[in-house]
Amino acid sequence: MKISEKLHQAHSGSTRPPPATFSFEFFVPKTSQGVQNLYDRMDRMYDLNPIFIDITWNAGGRSSSLTNEMVYTAQSTLGLETCMHLTCTNMKIELIDEALSKAYKSGCQNILALRGDPPLDGSESTGDFKYAKDLILYIRKKYGNHFNIGVAAYPEGHPEEEDESKTLHYLKEKCDAGANFIITQMFYDVDNFISWCAKLRKIGVEIPIIPGIMPISTYAAFIRRAKWSEIKIPPHFLEALEPIKDDDFLVREKGTELVSEMCQQLIESGYVNHLHFYTMNLEKATVMILEKLNLVEAIKSHDLVGGTELPWRKSLHPERSKESIRPIFWQNRKYSYVSRTATWDEFPNGRWGDSRSPAFGDIDLCASELLRQSPKRAYELWGTPGSLKELSDIVISYLKGDLKSLPWSDGSVGDDTKVIVDDLVELNKRGLLTMNSQPALNSIKSSEKIFGWGPKNGYVYQKQYLEFFCHKDIIVKLLQTIDDYNNNQGDASSAIISYYAVDLKGNLTTNCNDDDINAVTWGVFPGEEILQPTIVEKTSFLAWKDEVYRLFSEWRKVLTSNLADVKDEDKKNLHKFEKLMTEFSEDYVLCNLVNNDFIDSNSTLFNLIYGLDLQVLE
Ligand code: FAD
């Protein structure tokens, strides 16, 4: 969606006055691990409900493909409305065309059109456009109104132009060329900004003016950035920060206070209803300001912004616009799900049903993309577990919140797991490596903080789901126990507990029919058909199985091919780890269980497993 439309929507709600909204700028990191870490951060910051995020462009096109790639991931996988920066200095038209075409295909509808800084050696730009205005005209000519276009502005002037009236005039030219919104350079002088806005309005600039806000994290960075951007620092900032400049903690506290006061004044000026944060790829300093301004809660409780449409993150890629259903297996691996289904020309909506997915794409991700960690980081995070016990300890540490990810889980354990976490820990202690789960829910308000999703005034439901990886002998006993349990419950033709268990070769044991589709999450909302966004079914489970075994084998490869980083004492463990991985591929089975009685307590499934009297691993 276009930023100007989103802003209009957010500020014309029924609550008066609507709360100020906000957005976050991120720059392109230098390493691929940095990119993965940034995605995790962007993913977390999604929960703050920014109106949009934007990704910078390296002038001249260095790392341009990474900007495009990040825009694609932010839109498609993270569901974040994204604005792509694009500079024209030293950029040939072909490169600009390529960047715009990739942005277009990603479903990106917002471009911040910039000139970029000229080459540092003082040479002339070899680009096809001289000023940002020329780029705007070109985008409009080529794409009509497809893109919302933003432009940069400098309330304290641009270093290359001393005459203020000329700077204002050039900005007006950019607006007349087709810009839809303005984002300013960072500043701390509120009075100057307010009088600058008045001047802009006077010369007929009507579009939204979005102030660029730079949080203060350390004194040195604060002074350096202000100097580099050639902006004034008001005396009261210096008076408050200079005496505490050596204490980063105090600087951030005081800086938060000062910048929050400044934001409050901007909002009260009447020129501003949206704040744009230069996050510098960090989270804390920006979040502290938002909390101080009380904006996070205000936005969440506001009618028109926020509220998750579905229990999983909806993609903003145009081809996925109707997607309303996903298998539960990739619940904690959205990157690989989006990647493996990227070529589908139709996404299932409603029940999986007739429009059953075409084949899942091959897992053509490289090891570090698949594990989402560089070899070095994978080793730092998970070490070299030499036994099932050591591996289960890693999973337990993840479940307790001490570890932030697992090879098969992209992010931290969710709050929704807390209800059953003690039982999950017990299963891991007994050699069942838990991979995914959800507790049962019966009629929970859709507005409830942890489990709620979908439109307001609805109710959501879940069947208990449990997925784990364990030795085939345990599976044989467990499935027999479940069959007995189902038989004792009466009608054997529709099992109360359904299961799928599969080994590496694809030998499947199940009590479900081939084309069964089991909705394990659903919601009932006023005036709408029942939504069933998460399912369990055979075809996708088999595709997921391939990924799980592949994850183990890539993990092994990553560690064994990266011996330089592995400490000597861990090297001894490495061959045990390899042996364990071989055992996994020969003797271990991936299994999932669904308790279809969603009114039943969560303990039924666990009690059936405890009934097997499995030994706690030593
Ligand atoms: P322009 O508007 O083209 O202005 C450039 C200079 O030319 C100014 O001095 C202006 O006064 C002058 N000028 C404009 N039109 C005329 C004219 N018709 N005749 C004579 N002079 C004229 N840089 C990056 O490399 N990557 C980024 O991602 C990036 N993001 C940014 C985001 C924001 C919000 C801001 C404020 C800046 C960003 N920059 C980025 C920096 C920006 O590229 C530089 O400040 C650059 O020097 C100016 O870009 P511009 O788009 O404002 O250029």
XYZ file of C-alpha atoms and ligand atoms in Angstrom:
671
model
C 0.000 0.000 0.000
C 1.147 3.562 -0.610
C 2.573 5.443 2.348
C 0.421 8.509 1.765
C -2.701 6.327 1.760
C -1.608 4.556 4.924
C -0.946 7.887 6.613
C -4.291 9.250 5.518
C -6.061 6.140 6.794
C -4.256 6.184 10.120
C -5.013 9.838 10.771
C -8.654 9.888 9.805
C -9.836 7.277 12.339
C -12.654 7.786 14.812
C -10.370 8.396 17.825
C -9.710 12.116 18.152
C -6.977 13.123 17.914
C -5.498 9.983 16.327
C -2.113 9.081 17.836
C 1.014 10.036 15.917
C 2.322 7.170 13.796
C 5.923 6.217 13.108
C 8.292 4.403 10.773
C 11.830 2.994 10.902
C 14.834 3.382 8.606
C 17.350 0.532 8.288
C 20.588 0.524 6.341
C 22.082 -2.389 4.414
C 24.501 -4.339 6.661
C 27.958 -5.308 5.407
C 27.859 -9.065 6.100
C 25.312 -11.750 5.340
C 25.109 -12.620 9.057
C 24.391 -8.936 9.668
C 21.536 -9.139 7.166
C 20.019 -12.189 8.929
C 20.332 -10.469 12.301
C 18.715 -7.361 10.915
C 15.789 -9.393 9.570
C 15.272 -10.755 13.086
C 15.287 -7.231 14.451
C 12.900 -5.969 11.759
C 10.681 -8.931 12.535
C 10.561 -7.987 16.223
C 9.995 -4.318 15.423
C 6.991 -5.288 13.274
C 5.156 -5.813 16.574
C 5.492 -2.107 17.339
C 3.228 -1.437 14.347
C 5.261 0.949 12.195
C 3.357 2.385 9.223
C 6.330 1.501 7.040
C 10.032 0.791 7.110
C 12.631 1.893 4.610
C 15.907 0.491 3.378
C 18.767 2.713 2.277
C 20.588 2.615 -1.046
C 24.345 2.883 -1.436
C 24.970 5.780 -3.823
C 26.365 4.578 -7.125
C 24.632 1.222 -6.836
C 27.169 -0.623 -4.644
C 25.247 -3.416 -2.868
C 22.134 -2.409 -4.807
C 21.070 -6.005 -5.254
C 21.112 -6.381 -1.476
C 18.782 -3.408 -1.066
C 16.426 -5.039 -3.577
C 16.722 -8.382 -1.820
C 16.002 -6.827 1.564
C 12.997 -4.981 0.173
C 11.700 -8.290 -1.207
C 12.169 -10.108 2.128
C 10.658 -7.263 4.146
C 7.577 -7.183 1.890
C 7.126 -10.891 1.165
C 8.300 -12.681 4.273
C 8.067 -10.146 7.061
C 4.889 -8.446 5.811
C 6.354 -4.978 6.395
C 5.251 -2.123 4.131
C 8.593 -1.081 2.686
C 9.941 2.032 1.052
C 13.058 1.569 -1.071
C 15.619 4.369 -1.229
C 17.015 4.904 -4.703
C 19.804 7.322 -5.574
C 20.749 8.466 -9.085
C 24.306 9.724 -8.658
C 26.638 7.550 -10.736
C 23.717 5.369 -11.781
C 23.101 4.537 -15.425
C 19.483 4.290 -16.492
C 19.779 0.507 -16.949
C 20.692 0.094 -13.270
C 17.815 2.329 -12.208
C 15.436 0.361 -14.436
C 16.604 -2.889 -12.895
C 16.167 -1.582 -9.344
C 12.682 -0.234 -10.052
C 11.600 -3.384 -11.821
C 12.742 -5.571 -8.910
C 10.981 -3.269 -6.426
C 7.826 -3.423 -8.551
C 7.914 -7.224 -8.649
C 8.383 -7.378 -4.863
C 5.115 -5.512 -4.416
C 6.961 -2.438 -3.174
C 4.912 0.699 -3.852
C 7.101 3.322 -2.215
C 10.379 4.851 -3.370
C 12.433 7.546 -1.658
C 13.928 9.236 -4.723
C 17.328 10.741 -3.993
C 20.314 12.134 -5.739
C 22.880 10.602 -3.392
C 26.187 12.156 -2.431
C 28.640 12.857 -5.237
C 31.809 10.735 -5.454
C 34.229 11.530 -2.616
C 37.149 12.136 -5.017
C 35.337 15.183 -6.399
C 34.844 13.651 -9.846
C 31.684 14.304 -11.821
C 28.829 11.826 -11.532
C 28.599 9.477 -14.500
C 24.903 8.924 -13.848
C 22.148 9.709 -16.330
C 20.309 12.053 -13.951
C 21.646 15.134 -12.231
C 19.148 15.817 -9.472
C 16.571 13.844 -7.495
C 13.917 15.786 -9.411
C 15.048 14.133 -12.664
C 14.720 10.705 -11.080
C 11.186 11.522 -9.901
C 10.171 12.622 -13.395
C 11.616 9.423 -14.835
C 9.791 7.177 -12.328
C 6.522 8.978 -13.021
C 7.035 8.666 -16.786
C 7.829 4.982 -16.605
C 5.492 3.803 -13.841
C 2.743 6.425 -13.733
C 1.233 6.439 -10.284
C 2.300 2.935 -9.295
C 4.891 4.249 -6.853
C 4.358 6.670 -4.027
C 7.445 8.859 -4.133
C 9.157 10.443 -1.174
C 11.891 13.067 -1.261
C 14.635 14.202 1.096
C 14.630 17.678 2.634
C 16.936 19.689 4.856
C 15.325 22.041 7.425
C 18.745 23.540 8.178
C 19.825 23.688 4.542
C 21.831 21.417 2.268
C 25.644 21.649 2.510
C 25.953 22.356 -1.236
C 23.538 25.320 -1.309
C 23.792 28.296 1.021
C 20.808 30.225 -0.288
C 17.762 29.117 1.708
C 15.236 30.389 -0.792
C 16.903 28.331 -3.541
C 16.888 25.188 -1.372
C 13.176 25.730 -0.732
C 12.586 26.321 -4.413
C 14.373 23.086 -5.406
C 12.317 21.181 -2.867
C 9.145 22.687 -4.324
C 10.348 21.546 -7.759
C 10.672 17.982 -6.467
C 7.128 18.163 -5.085
C 5.797 19.551 -8.363
C 7.581 16.766 -10.237
C 5.374 14.263 -8.427
C 6.565 13.657 -4.861
C 3.973 12.430 -2.366
C 5.784 12.956 0.934
C 8.896 14.543 2.396
C 11.323 12.988 4.858
C 13.766 15.346 6.493
C 17.373 15.134 7.459
C 17.875 14.583 11.211
C 17.716 17.731 13.359
C 17.346 18.780 17.009
C 16.326 22.420 16.577
C 12.535 22.343 16.865
C 11.941 26.093 16.466
C 13.865 26.146 13.208
C 11.923 23.120 11.939
C 8.564 24.729 12.738
C 9.411 27.963 10.958
C 10.781 25.941 7.999
C 7.458 24.046 7.771
C 5.602 27.363 7.760
C 7.774 28.517 4.845
C 7.088 25.306 2.940
C 3.337 25.636 3.375
C 3.597 29.270 2.291
C 5.222 28.373 -1.029
C 2.467 25.842 -1.681
C 4.013 22.537 -0.521
C 0.996 20.611 0.728
C 2.270 17.027 1.035
C 3.053 15.376 4.420
C 6.284 16.509 6.067
C 7.860 13.664 7.998
C 10.623 14.641 10.423
C 13.675 12.361 10.553
C 14.412 11.568 14.216
C 17.851 10.391 15.284
C 17.811 8.808 18.769
C 20.813 9.512 21.000
C 22.631 6.375 22.058
C 26.145 7.585 22.888
C 27.581 11.076 23.240
C 30.333 10.505 20.675
C 27.869 9.263 18.026
C 25.509 12.160 18.775
C 28.231 14.788 18.236
C 29.693 12.982 15.209
C 26.369 12.662 13.392
C 25.353 16.244 14.088
C 28.704 17.451 12.738
C 28.533 15.227 9.686
C 25.014 16.390 8.833
C 25.955 20.003 9.561
C 23.040 20.582 11.901
C 22.792 22.778 14.998
C 22.712 21.294 18.479
C 20.505 23.408 20.780
C 22.397 24.561 23.920
C 20.083 22.677 26.305
C 21.038 19.370 24.626
C 24.720 20.068 25.216
C 24.160 21.291 28.770
C 22.304 18.123 29.659
C 24.578 15.642 27.869
C 28.095 17.020 28.162
C 28.457 16.424 31.947
C 27.434 12.756 31.587
C 29.161 12.094 28.273
C 31.269 9.193 29.601
C 28.313 7.206 30.897
C 26.538 5.613 27.903
C 23.638 4.465 30.048
C 22.917 7.953 31.388
C 23.396 9.505 27.937
C 20.786 7.191 26.472
C 18.353 7.916 29.331
C 18.803 11.679 29.053
C 18.898 11.508 25.259
C 15.579 9.666 25.271
C 14.085 12.379 27.447
C 15.373 15.184 25.211
C 14.364 13.570 21.914
C 10.948 12.578 23.284
C 10.313 16.182 24.392
C 11.352 17.303 20.932
C 8.955 14.814 19.277
C 6.141 15.977 21.550
C 6.747 19.584 20.494
C 6.772 18.541 16.828
C 3.437 16.795 17.189
C 1.961 19.753 19.084
C 3.136 22.142 16.343
C 0.386 20.761 14.111
C 2.770 20.218 11.166
C 3.620 16.659 12.125
C 1.597 13.517 12.783
C 4.220 10.944 11.853
C 7.782 10.413 13.116
C 10.492 8.690 11.085
C 13.248 7.076 13.149
C 16.799 6.612 11.954
C 17.239 3.373 13.882
C 20.866 2.841 12.804
C 19.780 -0.817 12.741
C 19.327 -0.765 16.514
C 16.171 -1.227 18.464
C 16.534 -0.066 22.020
C 16.996 3.704 21.674
C 14.044 4.036 19.282
C 11.781 1.844 21.405
C 12.653 3.889 24.509
C 11.465 7.070 22.789
C 8.259 5.454 21.541
C 7.531 4.163 25.030
C 8.230 7.535 26.594
C 5.780 9.104 24.144
C 3.298 6.338 24.939
C 2.903 5.724 21.215
C 3.199 1.931 21.153
C 0.135 1.351 23.324
C -1.745 4.223 21.694
C -1.217 2.739 18.222
C -2.177 -0.762 19.328
C -5.464 0.360 20.809
C -6.272 2.608 17.850
C -9.000 1.355 15.492
C -7.264 1.668 12.177
C -3.732 0.565 12.725
C -2.564 -2.858 13.842
C -4.301 -6.092 14.742
C -2.937 -9.216 13.101
C -5.109 -10.402 10.272
C -4.018 -14.021 10.613
C -2.073 -16.057 13.169
C 0.929 -16.013 10.821
C 2.509 -12.990 9.167
C 0.642 -12.102 5.994
C 2.858 -11.428 2.997
C 2.600 -8.121 1.135
C 3.785 -9.670 -2.116
C 1.051 -8.974 -4.726
C 0.882 -12.602 -5.867
C 0.273 -13.762 -2.313
C -2.498 -11.260 -1.648
C -5.185 -13.941 -1.452
C -3.123 -16.415 0.548
C -5.081 -17.260 3.672
C -3.891 -20.724 4.641
C -0.541 -22.327 5.482
C 0.576 -25.689 6.859
C 1.566 -25.447 10.525
C 4.955 -27.102 9.954
C 6.729 -23.905 8.881
C 5.235 -21.918 11.765
C 8.741 -21.074 12.998
C 10.407 -20.993 9.568
C 8.694 -18.358 7.480
C 11.776 -17.569 5.380
C 12.025 -21.071 3.972
C 8.239 -21.366 3.539
C 8.069 -18.194 1.453
C 11.148 -19.252 -0.502
C 9.862 -22.770 -1.211
C 6.479 -21.542 -2.373
C 7.680 -18.407 -4.193
C 7.017 -19.849 -7.638
C 3.427 -20.892 -6.971
C 1.126 -19.050 -9.313
C -1.851 -19.556 -7.037
C -1.913 -19.566 -3.263
C -4.493 -21.615 -1.448
C -7.229 -19.683 0.225
C -10.171 -21.011 2.141
C -9.489 -24.661 2.789
C -6.352 -26.199 1.205
C -8.899 -28.234 -0.745
C -9.072 -28.383 -4.529
C -6.556 -25.691 -5.098
C -4.086 -27.963 -3.309
C -0.627 -26.585 -3.694
C 1.563 -27.401 -6.606
C 4.780 -29.125 -5.582
C 6.895 -27.410 -2.972
C 10.035 -25.944 -4.487
C 13.349 -27.649 -3.869
C 15.242 -26.552 -0.829
C 17.732 -24.641 -2.927
C 18.901 -22.493 -0.054
C 22.579 -22.635 0.856
C 23.518 -23.957 4.300
C 23.731 -20.589 6.026
C 20.411 -19.484 4.482
C 18.809 -22.723 5.566
C 20.178 -22.529 9.114
C 19.946 -18.723 8.999
C 23.359 -18.585 10.672
C 26.896 -18.325 9.382
C 29.044 -21.390 10.218
C 30.816 -19.405 12.936
C 27.566 -18.220 14.485
C 25.999 -21.701 14.270
C 28.922 -23.013 16.289
C 28.730 -20.154 18.818
C 25.010 -20.708 19.281
C 24.678 -24.454 19.379
C 28.204 -25.802 19.797
C 28.857 -29.433 18.858
C 26.324 -31.599 20.710
C 27.887 -35.049 20.992
C 24.848 -36.946 22.237
C 21.079 -36.885 22.221
C 21.210 -35.589 25.793
C 23.412 -32.645 24.780
C 21.133 -31.874 21.873
C 18.019 -32.061 24.024
C 19.694 -29.690 26.510
C 20.020 -27.182 23.664
C 16.306 -27.482 22.907
C 15.485 -27.095 26.611
C 17.629 -24.001 26.806
C 15.670 -22.609 23.827
C 12.322 -23.474 25.423
C 13.384 -21.681 28.603
C 14.183 -18.568 26.577
C 17.973 -18.716 27.073
C 18.696 -19.485 23.417
C 17.251 -17.268 20.708
C 16.977 -19.786 17.904
C 17.384 -23.415 16.862
C 18.329 -24.861 13.479
C 14.602 -25.498 12.943
C 13.213 -22.379 14.667
C 14.063 -18.931 13.308
C 13.234 -16.892 16.376
C 12.756 -17.045 20.134
C 10.147 -19.269 21.696
C 6.761 -17.523 21.624
C 4.608 -16.554 24.602
C 1.953 -18.963 23.320
C 4.243 -21.880 24.235
C 4.360 -20.923 27.928
C 1.142 -22.828 28.677
C 2.796 -26.146 27.788
C 6.486 -25.390 28.162
C 7.045 -27.564 31.270
C 5.706 -30.616 29.439
C 7.797 -29.837 26.352
C 10.885 -29.733 28.562
C 9.936 -33.125 30.040
C 9.624 -34.647 26.542
C 13.067 -33.374 25.568
C 14.536 -34.812 28.756
C 13.201 -38.169 27.571
C 14.723 -37.946 24.095
C 11.829 -36.508 22.085
C 13.239 -33.404 20.408
C 10.274 -31.059 20.163
C 10.126 -29.065 16.934
C 6.789 -27.286 16.982
C 3.644 -27.166 19.075
C 0.541 -25.257 19.965
C -1.820 -25.646 22.915
C -5.572 -26.215 22.553
C -7.808 -23.152 22.726
C -11.540 -22.941 22.980
C -13.269 -19.608 22.286
C -10.587 -17.056 23.039
C -11.429 -13.435 22.175
C -9.759 -12.400 18.918
C -8.420 -9.301 20.692
C -6.597 -11.366 23.330
C -2.916 -10.357 23.389
C -1.105 -13.683 23.027
C -3.426 -15.976 21.116
C -5.834 -13.511 19.472
C -5.799 -12.714 15.750
C -8.248 -11.552 13.077
C -10.974 -8.897 13.158
C -12.269 -7.562 16.462
C -15.213 -9.143 18.306
C -14.454 -12.625 17.083
C -13.388 -15.846 18.754
C -10.421 -18.069 17.942
C -9.855 -21.794 18.441
C -6.946 -24.245 18.235
C -6.407 -27.961 18.397
C -3.403 -29.078 20.381
C -0.494 -29.847 18.039
C 2.773 -31.528 18.907
C 5.673 -32.263 16.573
C 8.893 -33.981 17.542
C 11.806 -36.024 16.274
C 12.673 -39.264 18.065
C 13.886 -42.866 17.802
C 11.712 -45.174 15.701
C 11.254 -47.616 18.625
C 9.528 -44.921 20.674
C 7.253 -44.159 17.742
C 6.154 -47.771 17.390
C 5.103 -47.881 21.057
C 3.552 -44.428 21.000
C 1.408 -44.998 17.936
C 0.154 -48.282 19.409
C -0.794 -46.411 22.594
C -2.621 -43.769 20.555
C -4.474 -46.406 18.520
C -5.623 -48.017 21.778
C -6.685 -44.643 23.135
C -8.646 -43.816 19.972
C -10.351 -47.217 20.008
C -11.372 -46.744 23.618
C -12.980 -43.421 22.738
C -15.477 -45.089 20.421
C -15.650 -44.401 16.688
C -12.374 -45.715 15.256
C -13.108 -44.275 11.791
C -12.554 -40.714 12.977
C -9.618 -40.703 15.318
C -9.618 -38.279 18.229
C -5.864 -38.153 18.074
C -4.501 -38.127 14.555
C -0.863 -38.668 13.673
C 1.719 -38.740 10.904
C 5.158 -40.315 11.415
C 7.759 -40.468 8.658
C 11.407 -41.436 8.285
C 14.057 -40.054 5.957
C 13.115 -42.445 3.157
C 9.496 -41.329 3.284
C 8.014 -44.417 4.984
C 4.848 -42.930 6.415
C 2.629 -44.243 9.199
C -0.624 -42.379 9.709
C -4.187 -42.871 10.818
C -5.420 -40.182 8.398
C -6.697 -40.575 4.849
C -4.564 -39.458 1.921
C -6.535 -36.304 1.206
C -7.459 -35.349 4.773
C -6.983 -31.702 5.590
C -7.136 -30.903 9.250
C -7.657 -27.246 10.199
C -5.856 -26.862 13.522
C -6.512 -23.141 13.950
C -9.732 -21.357 13.075
C -11.624 -18.204 13.910
C -15.229 -17.071 13.916
C -15.813 -13.379 13.245
C -18.906 -11.205 12.845
C -20.237 -11.222 9.272
C -17.479 -13.455 7.882
C -17.045 -17.051 6.893
C -15.080 -19.114 9.378
C -11.369 -18.640 8.689
C -9.099 -21.697 8.909
C -5.599 -20.340 8.389
C -3.460 -23.238 9.676
C -3.696 -26.837 8.612
C -2.069 -30.256 8.907
C -2.018 -32.459 5.806
C 0.134 -35.115 4.202
C 1.726 -33.538 1.110
C 3.134 -30.557 2.910
C 4.251 -32.701 5.864
C 6.344 -34.809 3.481
C 7.899 -31.646 2.031
C 8.594 -30.443 5.578
C 10.179 -33.793 6.447
C 12.735 -33.313 3.658
C 13.605 -29.935 5.103
C 14.073 -31.253 8.649
C 16.495 -34.012 7.581
C 18.245 -31.528 5.321
C 18.653 -29.144 8.242
C 20.446 -31.820 10.228
C 22.736 -32.749 7.348
C 23.587 -29.098 6.592
C 24.288 -28.483 10.238
C 26.743 -31.345 10.185
C 28.414 -30.048 7.018
C 28.666 -26.526 8.376
C 30.436 -27.663 11.541
C 32.759 -30.182 9.959
C 33.811 -27.854 7.142
C 34.549 -25.043 9.500
C 37.099 -26.589 11.775
C 39.160 -23.440 12.112
C 36.507 -21.929 14.388
C 35.956 -25.040 16.511
C 37.860 -25.205 19.808
C 40.125 -28.235 20.352
C 37.989 -29.687 23.156
C 34.911 -29.466 20.908
C 36.697 -31.104 17.991
C 36.642 -34.353 19.975
C 32.895 -34.027 20.190
C 32.576 -33.415 16.503
C 32.825 -37.011 15.399
C 30.177 -37.919 18.035
C 27.988 -35.222 16.551
C 28.518 -36.700 13.087
C 27.631 -40.147 14.421
C 24.467 -38.769 16.001
C 23.461 -37.158 12.721
C 24.002 -40.494 10.927
C 21.798 -42.191 13.525
C 19.171 -39.534 12.936
C 19.058 -40.279 9.236
C 18.881 -44.034 9.813
C 16.805 -44.567 12.952
C 14.891 -41.399 13.776
C 11.403 -40.415 12.748
C 9.584 -37.102 12.451
C 6.164 -37.310 14.053
C 3.207 -34.994 14.587
C 0.125 -35.461 16.739
C -3.145 -33.528 16.728
C -5.681 -33.843 19.507
C -8.888 -33.180 17.581
C -10.816 -32.750 20.814
C -9.968 -29.071 21.264
C -12.055 -28.875 24.449
C -9.895 -31.546 26.070
C -7.043 -30.456 28.340
C -3.503 -30.122 27.031
C -2.355 -32.933 29.296
C -3.981 -35.784 27.300
C -1.234 -35.958 24.665
C 1.535 -35.563 27.208
C 0.058 -38.208 29.499
C -0.034 -40.715 26.651
C 3.691 -40.121 26.114
C 4.499 -40.249 29.837
C 2.620 -43.572 29.904
C 5.440 -45.080 27.816
C 7.731 -44.792 30.847
C 10.631 -43.416 28.832
C 13.915 -43.030 30.681
C 15.253 -39.561 31.368
C 18.472 -39.222 29.332
C 21.705 -39.353 31.277
P 18.648 16.873 -4.660
O 17.286 17.243 -4.237
O 18.861 16.555 -6.078
O 19.592 18.065 -4.220
C 21.002 17.955 -4.305
C 21.659 19.335 -4.285
O 21.397 19.986 -5.494
C 21.129 20.252 -3.206
O 22.166 21.069 -2.767
C 20.088 21.057 -3.916
O 19.897 22.316 -3.314
C 20.703 21.190 -5.295
N 19.711 21.276 -6.396
C 18.571 20.571 -6.495
N 17.942 20.886 -7.642
C 18.712 21.820 -8.276
C 18.596 22.531 -9.483
N 17.525 22.397 -10.282
N 19.593 23.396 -9.824
C 20.676 23.576 -9.018
N 20.817 22.943 -7.854
C 19.854 22.068 -7.479
N 22.073 9.030 0.435
C 22.381 7.796 -0.048
O 23.402 7.642 -0.698
N 21.560 6.724 0.163
C 20.406 6.830 0.871
O 19.695 5.845 1.036
C 20.063 8.107 1.414
N 18.916 8.287 2.112
C 18.580 9.533 2.569
C 17.381 9.705 3.259
C 16.999 10.959 3.735
C 15.696 11.113 4.454
C 17.871 12.071 3.538
C 17.494 13.413 4.080
C 19.061 11.922 2.855
C 19.434 10.653 2.357
N 20.621 10.460 1.640
C 20.936 9.201 1.164
C 21.562 11.559 1.454
C 21.291 12.347 0.143
O 21.442 11.517 -0.967
C 22.265 13.505 0.081
O 21.990 14.436 1.095
C 22.413 14.214 -1.254
O 23.496 15.123 -1.142
C 21.199 15.010 -1.665
O 20.202 14.221 -2.120
P 18.781 14.864 -2.558
O 17.958 13.735 -2.982
O 18.271 15.742 -1.507
O 19.251 15.675 -3.837
